[in-house]
Amino acid sequence: MRLSELLDRAVVTADGRTLGKVRDVRLVQDGPILAGGTQAALRVDAVIVSRGWRGVRLGYLRGEVRGPWLLRSIFGRLERAAQAIPLRDLVWDDDEPRLRLRSDARAEKR
Amino acid sequence: MTGRILYAGLELLDHQLRDRDGRLCGNVDDLEVERSPDTGELYVTAIVAGPGALLQRMGRRRLGGWIERANRLVGDQGRDRNIIPLALATRIGPNIDLAVDAEDLATADTERWVRDHLIGHLPGNRHRAPE
């Protein structure tokens, strides 16, 4: 499958409440070394979900905006609106356009 | 979490691909992911470049799919040369460096066709532009 099939998918809680849409995908380079290559494999770790504007695509998702205060206050709000949801906490059904959070999962606030 | 963290949309998609000689050879238009039968985790297996993949990512799935199928038809043994195994990436930074020649990628097909079929037939085509 393609990574783009994840992007812009709606994410809902187990009881159907909308959390937002997938704005980005977090990868962790901790897999085995790729056969014939030099890089470790990139594991799909989490989706970054946000309800609002795509501030996350501009990079405001890592909690790293420290100043000046005006930018920090504006973009900090964007960062707080985004949450990372580990892939293991999502129920992923090909016939269902939305990703559903498992009932026992807790989103990781950015 | 111990490995390097990358945000796909921010740090990979639309980033520049460079071949082994540093020549620009396309962009990351999408990524292929596969579930590992051993761990059940999803891993990125390949970089997808080319207009077909980009169109599909932009929501033009039918047109993008046609372009990709056409690429496979004209490719070697049905292989889509727009799909570049991640093992060929030697460095993932602001640019993604590949251990291949740009000539071997489908992203250079148009440039190659124009060179061979149009520019190559013009009078004075042996002139080499200063580098």
PDB file of C-alpha atoms in Angstrom, chain A:
ATOM      1  CA  MET A   1       0.000   0.000   0.000  1.00  0.00           C
ATOM      2  CA  ARG A   2       0.993   3.633  -0.315  1.00  0.00           C
ATOM      3  CA  LEU A   3       1.574   5.986   2.562  1.00  0.00           C
ATOM      4  CA  SER A   4      -0.715   8.531   0.915  1.00  0.00           C
ATOM      5  CA  GLU A   5      -3.624   6.169   1.583  1.00  0.00           C
ATOM      6  CA  LEU A   6      -3.243   7.107   5.236  1.00  0.00           C
ATOM      7  CA  LEU A   7      -3.003  10.863   4.762  1.00  0.00           C
ATOM      8  CA  ASP A   8      -6.192  12.877   5.154  1.00  0.00           C
ATOM      9  CA  ARG A   9      -8.125   9.928   6.546  1.00  0.00           C
ATOM     10  CA  ALA A  10     -10.511  10.855   9.325  1.00  0.00           C
ATOM     11  CA  VAL A  11      -9.765   9.388  12.747  1.00  0.00           C
ATOM     12  CA  VAL A  12     -12.563   8.693  15.196  1.00  0.00           C
ATOM     13  CA  THR A  13     -12.719   7.394  18.741  1.00  0.00           C
ATOM     14  CA  ALA A  14     -14.227   4.009  19.535  1.00  0.00           C
ATOM     15  CA  ASP A  15     -17.567   5.708  20.182  1.00  0.00           C
ATOM     16  CA  GLY A  16     -17.477   7.623  16.890  1.00  0.00           C
ATOM     17  CA  ARG A  17     -16.265  11.063  18.041  1.00  0.00           C
ATOM     18  CA  THR A  18     -14.107  12.745  15.387  1.00  0.00           C
ATOM     19  CA  LEU A  19     -10.525  13.491  16.437  1.00  0.00           C
ATOM     20  CA  GLY A  20      -9.435  15.034  13.154  1.00  0.00           C
ATOM     21  CA  LYS A  21      -7.617  13.921  10.069  1.00  0.00           C
ATOM     22  CA  VAL A  22      -4.251  12.299   9.509  1.00  0.00           C
ATOM     23  CA  ARG A  23      -1.927  15.200   8.650  1.00  0.00           C
ATOM     24  CA  ASP A  24       1.384  13.397   8.781  1.00  0.00           C
ATOM     25  CA  VAL A  25       2.919  10.041   9.566  1.00  0.00           C
ATOM     26  CA  ARG A  26       5.732   9.539  12.078  1.00  0.00           C
ATOM     27  CA  LEU A  27       8.429   7.092  11.004  1.00  0.00           C
ATOM     28  CA  VAL A  28      11.124   5.650  13.231  1.00  0.00           C
ATOM     29  CA  GLN A  29      14.331   4.370  11.719  1.00  0.00           C
ATOM     30  CA  ASP A  30      14.794   1.439  14.050  1.00  0.00           C
ATOM     31  CA  GLY A  31      14.096  -1.510  11.787  1.00  0.00           C
ATOM     32  CA  PRO A  32      16.582  -4.057  10.474  1.00  0.00           C
ATOM     33  CA  ILE A  33      19.228  -2.936   7.988  1.00  0.00           C
ATOM     34  CA  LEU A  34      17.674  -3.168   4.526  1.00  0.00           C
ATOM     35  CA  ALA A  35      18.995  -6.034   2.424  1.00  0.00           C
ATOM     36  CA  GLY A  36      21.652  -4.670   0.084  1.00  0.00           C
ATOM     37  CA  GLY A  37      21.480  -1.218   1.633  1.00  0.00           C
ATOM     38  CA  THR A  38      23.082   0.850   4.361  1.00  0.00           C
ATOM     39  CA  GLN A  39      20.003   2.334   6.033  1.00  0.00           C
ATOM     40  CA  ALA A  40      17.877   0.839   8.769  1.00  0.00           C
ATOM     41  CA  ALA A  41      14.279   0.259   7.749  1.00  0.00           C
ATOM     42  CA  LEU A  42      11.751   2.993   8.487  1.00  0.00           C
ATOM     43  CA  ARG A  43       8.924   1.751  10.689  1.00  0.00           C
ATOM     44  CA  VAL A  44       5.533   3.442  10.502  1.00  0.00           C
ATOM     45  CA  ASP A  45       5.110   4.377  14.152  1.00  0.00           C
ATOM     46  CA  ALA A  46       2.222   6.806  14.497  1.00  0.00           C
ATOM     47  CA  VAL A  47      -0.124   9.106  12.668  1.00  0.00           C
ATOM     48  CA  ILE A  48      -0.277  12.801  13.508  1.00  0.00           C
ATOM     49  CA  VAL A  49      -3.888  13.816  13.812  1.00  0.00           C
ATOM     50  CA  SER A  50      -5.167  17.349  13.873  1.00  0.00           C
ATOM     51  CA  ARG A  51      -8.610  18.809  13.595  1.00  0.00           C
ATOM     52  CA  GLY A  52      -7.728  22.169  12.157  1.00  0.00           C
ATOM     53  CA  TRP A  53      -5.505  23.813   9.651  1.00  0.00           C
ATOM     54  CA  ARG A  54      -2.457  22.020   8.405  1.00  0.00           C
ATOM     55  CA  GLY A  55       0.059  23.679  10.700  1.00  0.00           C
ATOM     56  CA  VAL A  56       1.578  20.263  11.167  1.00  0.00           C
ATOM     57  CA  ARG A  57       2.635  20.190   7.525  1.00  0.00           C
ATOM     58  CA  LEU A  58       4.580  23.377   8.138  1.00  0.00           C
ATOM     59  CA  GLY A  59       6.520  21.645  10.861  1.00  0.00           C
ATOM     60  CA  TYR A  60       4.619  22.818  13.910  1.00  0.00           C
ATOM     61  CA  LEU A  61       4.098  19.428  15.448  1.00  0.00           C
ATOM     62  CA  ARG A  62       7.196  18.652  17.412  1.00  0.00           C
ATOM     63  CA  GLY A  63       6.864  21.031  20.333  1.00  0.00           C
ATOM     64  CA  GLU A  64      10.018  22.830  19.278  1.00  0.00           C
ATOM     65  CA  VAL A  65       8.779  26.370  18.686  1.00  0.00           C
ATOM     66  CA  ARG A  66      10.532  28.327  21.455  1.00  0.00           C
ATOM     67  CA  GLY A  67      10.412  31.898  20.320  1.00  0.00           C
ATOM     68  CA  PRO A  68       9.859  34.732  19.625  1.00  0.00           C
ATOM     69  CA  TRP A  69       6.866  34.735  21.954  1.00  0.00           C
ATOM     70  CA  LEU A  70       4.408  35.876  19.276  1.00  0.00           C
ATOM     71  CA  LEU A  71       5.228  32.909  17.055  1.00  0.00           C
ATOM     72  CA  ARG A  72       5.389  30.606  20.065  1.00  0.00           C
ATOM     73  CA  SER A  73       1.902  31.598  21.149  1.00  0.00           C
ATOM     74  CA  ILE A  74       0.434  31.230  17.666  1.00  0.00           C
ATOM     75  CA  PHE A  75       2.143  28.038  16.605  1.00  0.00           C
ATOM     76  CA  GLY A  76       2.197  26.517  20.066  1.00  0.00           C
ATOM     77  CA  ARG A  77      -1.569  26.434  19.836  1.00  0.00           C
ATOM     78  CA  LEU A  78      -1.304  24.564  16.553  1.00  0.00           C
ATOM     79  CA  GLU A  79       1.111  22.125  18.125  1.00  0.00           C
ATOM     80  CA  ARG A  80      -1.168  21.500  21.059  1.00  0.00           C
ATOM     81  CA  ALA A  81      -4.019  20.787  18.652  1.00  0.00           C
ATOM     82  CA  ALA A  82      -2.075  17.924  17.081  1.00  0.00           C
ATOM     83  CA  GLN A  83      -1.818  14.510  18.646  1.00  0.00           C
ATOM     84  CA  ALA A  84       0.233  11.479  17.740  1.00  0.00           C
ATOM     85  CA  ILE A  85      -1.645   8.217  17.753  1.00  0.00           C
ATOM     86  CA  PRO A  86       0.455   5.045  17.625  1.00  0.00           C
ATOM     87  CA  LEU A  87      -0.517   2.826  14.748  1.00  0.00           C
ATOM     88  CA  ARG A  88      -1.053  -0.107  17.095  1.00  0.00           C
ATOM     89  CA  ASP A  89      -3.904   1.846  18.736  1.00  0.00           C
ATOM     90  CA  LEU A  90      -5.856   2.176  15.517  1.00  0.00           C
ATOM     91  CA  VAL A  91      -8.276  -0.253  13.965  1.00  0.00           C
ATOM     92  CA  TRP A  92      -7.660  -0.172  10.279  1.00  0.00           C
ATOM     93  CA  ASP A  93     -10.290  -1.641   8.014  1.00  0.00           C
ATOM     94  CA  ASP A  94      -9.812  -1.362   4.242  1.00  0.00           C
ATOM     95  CA  ASP A  95     -13.547  -1.066   3.689  1.00  0.00           C
ATOM     96  CA  GLU A  96     -13.870   1.754   6.220  1.00  0.00           C
ATOM     97  CA  PRO A  97     -12.539   5.154   5.133  1.00  0.00           C
ATOM     98  CA  ARG A  98     -12.062   6.243   8.759  1.00  0.00           C
ATOM     99  CA  LEU A  99      -9.445   4.998  11.188  1.00  0.00           C
ATOM    100  CA  ARG A 100     -10.955   4.035  14.521  1.00  0.00           C
ATOM    101  CA  LEU A 101      -9.186   4.358  17.857  1.00  0.00           C
ATOM    102  CA  ARG A 102      -9.220   1.244  19.999  1.00  0.00           C
ATOM    103  CA  SER A 103     -11.367   1.625  23.066  1.00  0.00           C
ATOM    104  CA  ASP A 104      -8.408   1.101  25.421  1.00  0.00           C
ATOM    105  CA  ALA A 105      -6.060   3.514  23.574  1.00  0.00           C
ATOM    106  CA  ARG A 106      -4.920   6.915  24.735  1.00  0.00           C
ATOM    107  CA  ALA A 107      -3.684   9.511  22.261  1.00  0.00           C
ATOM    108  CA  GLU A 108      -0.249  10.928  22.923  1.00  0.00           C
ATOM    109  CA  LYS A 109      -0.615  14.689  23.134  1.00  0.00           C
ATOM    110  CA  ARG A 110       2.029  16.619  21.196  1.00  0.00           C
TER     111      ARG A 110
END
